[in-house]
Amino acid sequence: MKNPSLADPEFLDRVALDEELTRVFEKCHDCRRCLPLCPSFPSLFDAIDGHDLEASRLTPVETREVVDLCYQCKLCYNHCPYHPPHEWALDFPKLMTRAKLVQAKEDGLPWADRIGAQQDRMGKVSCRTAPLTNAAFKNRAVRLLMEKTTGIDRRWPMPEYQSRPFSQQLDRRDAGAVHAERVILFTTCFVEYSEAETAWAAVQVLEHNGIGVEGGYNACCGAPFLHGGDLENARRNAQKVVAHLAPRVRQGLKIVVPGPTCSLQLKQEYPELLGSDDALLVAENTMDLGEYVFGVAVAKKLDREFPKRIGKVAYHLPCHLKAQNIGFRSKQILGLAADEVVMVEACSGVDGTWGMKARHYDESLKICEGLIDAIEAAEPDRVATDCPLSALRIEERTGHKAVHPVVLLRDAYGLGPGGEESL
Ligand code: SF4
Ligand code: SF4
Ligand code: SF4
């Protein structure tokens, strides 16, 4: 069967998978359109060339290499003219995820991948011990040990953990004004544990425009589990998040997400992962934060008076926003407040945990070269990206602090840091 869904028993069947891999690999080899997109395609085409152009003769090691080099940026899906509803129904990213899941079913998951995907466990412990953890992450011996146990490269710029997760910070503040319109902020694990500035900026900007914000984070969206091949935990996390959010969506609230990998996960993966009405309800009512703010502007409810200058902005469009086919919403919003916005459409090579891993780190640095060069060439006053992991990479490589676009909007309104930072 072509491109079966996760619910189909064929999805995790090795024989069916191998047939589908051969079918898709043959089509891709004939087409070659995705050659420049990522290292996965060159590796595939070289392997097929080495077997007299017969995709069916790829060895398991060669296939595994193609799968391992896919970092789920999803760019090849939209790039491919043969994706569904075309009769060939090619979905290369989904096929790579499927192959990872089958591999994990057969061989088990590597210890490092299992540990590396435990975002909540790591986030909660790191917040509780923030001063110690943050200092430890700067220690070379600790980073070497971490590389051995979790697979995270010693060079990866670990984020600074806050001493209190954002949801707890939000619970402690005065309720303030009551707003007729409200949204749920699904902060994402990254923002929840180490980037509260983005969440507070979202609260400030939305409240400034008459929209109340409720906390909505109860668990990581599960993307690292899915990308790593851990179907059971990916489903478990999706179930937790959906159970938490669906009843509030039924009360009329939208879910707003300040992270494109996570918004993509809720929108696109949950319905297939869970196959439930509630998952569909959550998916249909989830919006990326930039997408939501743009909607507020379109409805003529966004204050367009920006008393502070933010100058020239280099804006990085993350792959997982592109994959959502929602247009360039953050760029358009920034355009209301900035002197100039230079949009950079290039991959940061991080994509979840793929680019942090020691086994991919050098490849990941090569992938991000275009992004880094374009940001430097723009000579910006400020740098923005919706993706918090890309922000770490941009800062590491350019020295520019990259922030979520909503932080620049906050600054343009002259609102200053919010939440615990303002105390
Ligand atoms: S995914 Fe589609 S566009 Fe890309 S190489 Fe394969 S067939 Fe061509
Ligand atoms: S999803 Fe991205 S990394 Fe994976 S094969 Fe497609 S273009 Fe390459
Ligand atoms: S995709 Fe988002 S919520 Fe999920 S692990 Fe990554 S940052 Fe966290």
Coordinates of C-alpha atoms and ligand atoms in Angstrom, one line a residue:
M1 CA 0.0 0.0 0.0
K2 CA 1.3 3.5 -0.9
N3 CA 2.0 5.8 2.1
P4 CA -0.2 4.0 4.7
S5 CA -1.3 5.9 7.8
L6 CA 0.1 5.2 11.3
A7 CA -3.1 3.4 12.3
D8 CA -2.6 0.8 9.5
P9 CA -0.9 -2.4 10.6
E10 CA 1.3 -2.2 7.5
F11 CA 2.9 1.0 8.8
L12 CA 5.3 -0.9 11.1
D13 CA 5.7 -4.0 8.9
R14 CA 9.2 -4.5 7.7
V15 CA 8.3 -6.2 4.4
A16 CA 5.8 -3.5 3.5
L17 CA 8.2 -0.8 4.5
D18 CA 11.0 -2.2 2.3
E19 CA 8.7 -2.3 -0.7
E20 CA 7.6 1.3 -0.1
L21 CA 11.3 2.4 0.4
T22 CA 12.2 0.9 -3.0
R23 CA 9.2 2.4 -4.7
V24 CA 9.9 5.9 -3.4
F25 CA 13.7 5.7 -3.8
E26 CA 13.3 4.7 -7.4
K27 CA 11.0 7.7 -8.1
C28 CA 13.4 10.1 -6.3
H29 CA 16.4 8.7 -8.1
D30 CA 14.7 9.4 -11.5
C31 CA 13.6 12.9 -10.4
R32 CA 16.6 14.1 -8.2
R33 CA 14.8 17.4 -7.5
C34 CA 15.6 17.3 -3.8
L35 CA 19.3 16.8 -4.3
P36 CA 20.4 20.1 -2.8
L37 CA 17.9 20.1 0.2
C38 CA 19.8 18.0 2.7
P39 CA 22.5 15.2 3.1
S40 CA 19.9 12.4 2.9
F41 CA 19.2 12.7 -0.8
P42 CA 22.9 12.8 -2.0
S43 CA 23.5 9.7 0.2
L44 CA 20.5 8.0 -1.4
F45 CA 21.5 8.8 -5.0
D46 CA 25.1 7.8 -4.5
A47 CA 24.0 4.5 -3.1
I48 CA 21.7 3.8 -6.0
D49 CA 24.3 4.8 -8.5
G50 CA 26.6 2.3 -6.8
H51 CA 24.1 -0.5 -7.5
D52 CA 23.7 0.0 -11.2
L53 CA 20.7 2.3 -10.6
E54 CA 18.7 -0.4 -8.8
A55 CA 17.1 1.0 -5.6
S56 CA 16.0 -2.5 -4.6
R57 CA 19.7 -3.5 -4.1
L58 CA 20.5 -0.9 -1.4
T59 CA 22.0 -2.6 1.7
P60 CA 20.4 -2.2 5.1
V61 CA 23.4 -0.1 6.1
E62 CA 23.0 2.2 3.1
T63 CA 19.3 2.6 3.8
R64 CA 19.9 3.3 7.5
E65 CA 22.4 6.1 6.5
V66 CA 19.7 7.8 4.3
V67 CA 17.2 7.5 7.2
D68 CA 19.7 8.8 9.8
L69 CA 20.7 11.8 7.7
C70 CA 17.1 13.0 7.5
Y71 CA 16.5 15.6 10.2
Q72 CA 12.8 16.0 9.5
C73 CA 12.9 19.6 8.2
K74 CA 9.9 18.5 6.0
L75 CA 11.1 20.8 3.1
C76 CA 11.0 17.9 0.6
Y77 CA 7.3 17.4 1.2
N78 CA 6.2 20.7 -0.2
H79 CA 9.1 20.6 -2.7
C80 CA 7.8 17.4 -4.2
P81 CA 5.2 17.7 -7.0
Y82 CA 4.1 14.1 -6.2
H83 CA 2.9 14.5 -2.7
P84 CA -0.7 13.5 -1.9
P85 CA -3.2 13.9 -3.5
H86 CA -1.0 13.0 -6.4
E87 CA -1.5 9.3 -7.3
W88 CA 2.1 8.5 -6.3
A89 CA 1.4 9.8 -2.8
L90 CA 5.1 10.5 -2.0
D91 CA 5.7 11.7 1.5
F92 CA 9.5 11.3 2.0
P93 CA 9.6 12.8 5.6
K94 CA 6.9 10.5 6.8
L95 CA 8.6 7.5 5.1
M96 CA 11.8 8.4 7.0
T97 CA 9.9 8.6 10.3
R98 CA 8.3 5.2 9.5
A99 CA 11.7 3.7 8.8
K100 CA 13.0 5.0 12.1
L101 CA 10.0 3.6 14.0
V102 CA 10.5 0.2 12.4
Q103 CA 14.3 0.2 13.1
A104 CA 13.5 1.1 16.7
K105 CA 10.9 -1.7 16.9
E106 CA 13.5 -4.2 15.7
D107 CA 16.7 -3.0 17.4
G108 CA 15.4 -1.0 20.4
L109 CA 16.3 2.6 20.9
P110 CA 19.8 3.7 21.6
W111 CA 20.2 4.8 25.3
A112 CA 21.3 8.3 24.3
D113 CA 18.3 8.9 22.1
R114 CA 16.0 7.8 24.9
I115 CA 17.6 10.1 27.4
G116 CA 17.9 13.0 25.0
A117 CA 14.1 13.0 24.3
Q118 CA 13.1 13.4 27.9
Q119 CA 12.6 17.1 27.7
D120 CA 10.3 17.5 30.7
R121 CA 12.4 15.3 33.1
M122 CA 15.5 17.3 32.1
G123 CA 13.7 20.6 32.2
K124 CA 12.2 20.1 35.6
V125 CA 15.4 18.9 37.2
S126 CA 17.5 21.6 35.5
C127 CA 15.1 24.4 36.7
R128 CA 15.2 23.1 40.3
T129 CA 19.0 23.2 40.2
A130 CA 19.4 26.0 37.7
P131 CA 22.6 27.8 39.1
L132 CA 24.4 24.5 39.4
T133 CA 23.1 23.1 36.1
N134 CA 24.0 26.2 34.2
A135 CA 27.5 26.3 35.6
A136 CA 27.9 22.6 34.9
F137 CA 27.0 23.1 31.3
K138 CA 30.0 25.4 31.0
N139 CA 32.3 22.9 32.4
R140 CA 34.3 20.9 29.8
A141 CA 34.5 17.7 31.7
V142 CA 30.8 17.7 32.3
R143 CA 30.1 18.3 28.6
L144 CA 32.4 15.4 27.7
L145 CA 30.5 13.1 30.0
M146 CA 27.2 14.4 28.7
E147 CA 28.3 13.8 25.1
K148 CA 29.0 10.2 26.1
T149 CA 25.7 9.6 27.9
T150 CA 23.2 11.7 26.0
G151 CA 25.0 12.0 22.6
I152 CA 24.7 15.9 22.7
D153 CA 27.8 17.3 21.2
R154 CA 30.1 19.1 23.7
R155 CA 30.1 22.2 21.4
W156 CA 26.3 22.6 21.4
P157 CA 25.4 25.8 23.2
M158 CA 23.1 24.6 25.9
P159 CA 20.4 27.0 26.9
E160 CA 20.4 28.7 30.4
Y161 CA 17.7 27.2 32.6
Q162 CA 15.4 29.4 34.7
S163 CA 14.9 28.7 38.3
R164 CA 11.1 28.5 37.8
P165 CA 9.3 27.1 34.8
F166 CA 7.2 29.8 33.0
S167 CA 3.8 28.2 34.1
Q168 CA 4.7 28.6 37.7
Q169 CA 5.8 32.2 37.1
L170 CA 2.4 32.8 35.4
D171 CA 0.5 31.3 38.3
R172 CA 2.2 33.6 40.8
R173 CA 1.3 36.9 39.1
D174 CA -1.7 39.0 39.8
A175 CA -4.6 38.1 37.5
G176 CA -4.8 41.8 36.3
A177 CA -7.4 42.9 33.8
V178 CA -10.1 40.5 32.6
H179 CA -10.2 40.1 28.8
A180 CA -13.2 39.0 26.8
E181 CA -11.0 37.3 24.3
R182 CA -8.5 34.7 25.6
V183 CA -6.1 32.2 24.3
I184 CA -4.1 29.3 25.7
L185 CA -0.4 29.6 25.4
F186 CA 1.2 26.2 24.9
T187 CA 4.6 27.4 25.8
T188 CA 6.7 24.4 24.4
C189 CA 9.2 22.8 26.7
F190 CA 12.0 25.0 25.5
V191 CA 10.2 28.2 26.4
E192 CA 8.7 26.7 29.5
Y193 CA 12.1 25.8 31.1
S194 CA 14.6 28.1 29.5
E195 CA 13.1 30.9 27.5
A196 CA 10.4 32.5 29.6
E197 CA 11.2 35.9 28.0
T198 CA 9.4 34.7 24.8
A199 CA 6.4 33.6 26.8
W200 CA 6.2 36.8 28.8
A201 CA 6.6 38.9 25.6
A202 CA 3.7 37.0 24.1
V203 CA 1.6 37.7 27.2
Q204 CA 2.5 41.4 27.1
V205 CA 1.9 41.9 23.4
L206 CA -1.4 40.0 23.4
E207 CA -2.7 41.7 26.6
H208 CA -1.6 45.1 25.2
N209 CA -3.9 44.2 22.3
G210 CA -6.8 43.2 24.6
I211 CA -6.3 39.4 24.5
G212 CA -5.9 37.5 27.7
V213 CA -3.5 34.6 28.0
E214 CA -3.9 31.4 30.0
G215 CA -1.1 29.0 30.6
G216 CA -1.5 25.7 28.7
Y217 CA 1.7 23.7 29.1
N218 CA 1.5 20.3 30.8
A219 CA 4.0 18.2 28.7
C220 CA 6.4 18.3 25.8
C221 CA 4.6 17.9 22.5
G222 CA 6.4 14.6 22.0
A223 CA 8.2 15.6 18.7
P224 CA 11.6 14.4 20.0
F225 CA 10.2 11.0 20.7
L226 CA 8.6 10.7 17.3
H227 CA 11.7 11.9 15.5
G228 CA 13.8 9.5 17.5
G229 CA 11.6 6.5 16.7
D230 CA 9.9 6.2 20.1
L231 CA 6.3 5.8 19.1
E232 CA 5.0 4.7 22.5
N233 CA 6.2 7.9 24.3
A234 CA 5.3 10.1 21.3
R235 CA 1.7 8.8 21.7
R236 CA 1.7 9.1 25.4
N237 CA 2.8 12.7 25.4
A238 CA 0.3 13.6 22.6
Q239 CA -2.4 12.0 24.6
K240 CA -1.5 14.0 27.7
V241 CA -1.4 17.3 25.8
V242 CA -4.7 16.6 24.0
A243 CA -6.4 15.6 27.2
H244 CA -5.3 18.9 28.8
L245 CA -6.2 21.2 25.9
A246 CA -9.3 19.7 24.2
P247 CA -11.8 20.6 27.0
R248 CA -10.6 24.2 26.9
V249 CA -10.8 24.4 23.1
R250 CA -14.4 23.3 23.5
Q251 CA -14.9 26.4 25.6
G252 CA -13.9 28.4 22.6
L253 CA -10.2 29.0 23.2
K254 CA -7.5 28.8 20.5
I255 CA -4.1 27.3 21.3
V256 CA -1.2 29.5 20.5
V257 CA 2.3 28.1 20.2
P258 CA 5.6 30.1 20.2
G259 CA 7.7 27.3 18.5
P260 CA 7.2 26.0 14.9
T261 CA 8.3 22.4 15.5
C262 CA 5.7 22.2 18.3
S263 CA 2.9 23.9 16.5
L264 CA 3.6 21.6 13.5
Q265 CA 3.5 18.6 15.8
L266 CA 0.1 19.6 17.3
K267 CA -1.4 20.5 13.9
Q268 CA -0.1 17.7 11.7
E269 CA 1.1 14.8 13.7
Y270 CA -1.5 14.5 16.5
P271 CA -4.5 13.5 14.4
E272 CA -2.5 10.7 12.8
L273 CA -0.8 9.7 16.1
L274 CA -4.0 9.4 18.1
G275 CA -6.7 9.1 15.5
S276 CA -9.2 10.7 17.9
D277 CA -11.8 13.5 17.6
D278 CA -10.1 15.4 20.4
A279 CA -6.7 15.2 18.6
L280 CA -8.4 16.6 15.5
L281 CA -10.1 19.3 17.6
V282 CA -6.7 20.4 19.1
A283 CA -5.0 20.3 15.6
E284 CA -7.7 22.5 14.1
N285 CA -7.5 25.0 16.8
T286 CA -3.8 25.4 17.1
M287 CA -1.9 28.3 15.6
D288 CA 1.7 29.3 15.6
L289 CA 2.1 32.5 17.6
G290 CA 3.1 34.6 14.5
E291 CA 0.1 33.2 12.6
Y292 CA -2.2 34.2 15.5
V293 CA -0.8 37.8 15.9
F294 CA -1.1 38.2 12.1
G295 CA -4.8 37.2 12.4
V296 CA -5.2 39.9 15.1
A297 CA -3.7 42.5 12.7
V298 CA -5.9 41.3 9.8
A299 CA -9.0 41.7 12.1
K300 CA -7.8 45.3 12.7
K301 CA -7.4 44.7 16.4
L302 CA -3.6 45.1 16.6
D303 CA -2.2 48.4 17.9
R304 CA 0.0 49.7 15.1
E305 CA 1.6 52.5 17.1
F306 CA 5.2 51.4 17.8
P307 CA 6.9 54.2 19.8
K308 CA 10.3 52.5 19.9
R309 CA 12.6 51.8 16.9
I310 CA 13.8 48.3 16.4
G311 CA 15.8 49.2 13.2
K312 CA 16.7 46.7 10.5
V313 CA 15.8 43.1 11.4
A314 CA 17.2 39.9 9.9
Y315 CA 14.4 37.4 10.2
H316 CA 15.0 33.7 9.9
L317 CA 12.1 31.7 8.5
P318 CA 12.3 28.2 10.2
C319 CA 11.7 25.1 8.0
H320 CA 8.9 23.9 10.3
L321 CA 7.0 27.2 9.7
K322 CA 7.4 26.8 6.0
A323 CA 6.0 23.3 6.2
Q324 CA 2.8 24.7 7.7
N325 CA 2.0 26.6 4.5
I326 CA 0.7 29.7 6.4
G327 CA 2.8 32.3 4.6
F328 CA 5.4 34.6 6.1
R329 CA 3.3 35.8 9.1
S330 CA 6.1 36.8 11.5
K331 CA 7.9 38.6 8.7
Q332 CA 4.7 40.6 7.9
I333 CA 4.1 41.5 11.6
L334 CA 7.8 42.6 12.0
G335 CA 7.3 44.7 8.8
L336 CA 4.8 46.8 10.8
A337 CA 7.3 47.8 13.4
A338 CA 10.8 47.6 11.8
D339 CA 12.6 49.9 9.4
E340 CA 13.4 47.0 7.2
V341 CA 13.0 43.2 7.4
V342 CA 15.4 40.9 5.6
M343 CA 14.0 37.4 5.5
V344 CA 16.5 34.6 5.5
E345 CA 15.1 31.3 4.2
A346 CA 17.7 28.8 5.1
C347 CA 18.0 25.8 7.5
S348 CA 19.8 26.1 10.8
G349 CA 20.6 22.4 10.7
V350 CA 19.3 21.8 14.2
D351 CA 15.8 20.4 13.7
G352 CA 14.8 19.1 17.0
T353 CA 17.7 17.2 18.6
W354 CA 19.3 16.0 15.3
G355 CA 21.8 18.9 14.9
M356 CA 22.8 18.8 18.6
K357 CA 24.0 15.2 18.4
A358 CA 27.8 14.6 18.2
R359 CA 27.3 12.1 15.3
H360 CA 25.7 14.8 13.2
Y361 CA 27.3 18.0 14.6
D362 CA 29.8 18.7 11.8
E363 CA 27.2 18.0 9.1
S364 CA 24.8 20.3 10.9
L365 CA 27.3 23.1 11.0
K366 CA 27.7 22.7 7.2
I367 CA 24.0 22.9 6.7
C368 CA 23.7 26.2 8.6
E369 CA 26.4 28.0 6.6
G370 CA 23.9 29.7 4.2
L371 CA 21.8 31.0 7.1
I372 CA 24.8 32.4 9.0
D373 CA 26.3 34.0 5.9
A374 CA 22.9 35.6 5.0
I375 CA 22.5 37.0 8.5
E376 CA 25.9 38.5 8.6
A377 CA 25.5 40.0 5.1
A378 CA 22.3 41.7 6.2
E379 CA 24.2 43.7 8.9
P380 CA 21.0 43.8 11.0
D381 CA 20.3 45.8 14.2
R382 CA 18.3 42.9 15.6
V383 CA 17.9 39.2 14.6
A384 CA 14.6 37.2 15.0
T385 CA 13.6 33.6 14.5
D386 CA 10.5 31.8 15.6
C387 CA 12.6 28.7 16.4
P388 CA 14.3 28.8 19.8
L389 CA 16.9 26.1 18.8
S390 CA 17.8 28.0 15.7
A391 CA 18.3 31.1 17.9
L392 CA 20.9 29.2 19.9
R393 CA 22.7 28.2 16.7
I394 CA 22.5 31.8 15.3
E395 CA 23.9 33.3 18.5
E396 CA 26.7 30.6 18.6
R397 CA 27.8 31.3 15.0
T398 CA 27.2 35.1 14.6
G399 CA 27.3 36.5 18.1
H400 CA 23.9 38.2 17.4
K401 CA 21.3 37.3 20.0
A402 CA 18.3 36.0 18.1
V403 CA 14.9 36.3 19.7
H404 CA 11.3 35.4 18.8
P405 CA 9.6 38.1 16.7
V406 CA 7.2 38.7 19.6
V407 CA 10.1 39.9 21.7
L408 CA 10.8 42.6 19.1
L409 CA 7.1 43.6 19.0
R410 CA 7.3 44.0 22.8
D411 CA 10.3 46.2 22.4
A412 CA 8.7 48.2 19.6
Y413 CA 5.7 48.8 21.9
G414 CA 8.2 50.0 24.6
L415 CA 6.9 47.4 27.1
G416 CA 10.2 46.2 28.5
P417 CA 10.9 42.8 30.1
G418 CA 7.8 41.2 31.7
G419 CA 7.2 38.6 34.4
E420 CA 9.9 37.8 36.9
E421 CA 12.5 39.6 34.8
S422 CA 10.9 42.9 35.7
L423 CA 10.8 42.3 39.5
Ligands
SF4_1 S1 10.8 13.7 -2.9 FE1 9.7 14.2 -4.8 S2 10.7 16.0 -5.6 FE2 12.1 15.1 -4.1 S3 13.4 13.8 -5.2 FE3 11.8 12.5 -4.5 S4 10.3 12.5 -6.2 FE4 11.7 14.2 -6.6
SF4_2 S1 12.6 16.0 5.6 FE1 14.3 17.5 5.3 S2 16.1 16.3 6.0 FE2 14.4 14.8 5.7 S3 14.7 14.1 3.6 FE3 13.3 15.8 3.5 S4 14.6 17.6 3.0 FE4 15.9 15.9 3.8
SF4_3 S1 9.0 20.3 19.6 FE1 8.6 21.9 21.0 S2 7.5 21.1 22.9 FE2 8.3 19.4 21.6 S3 10.3 19.1 22.4 FE3 10.7 20.5 20.9 S4 10.6 22.5 21.8 FE4 9.6 21.0 23.2

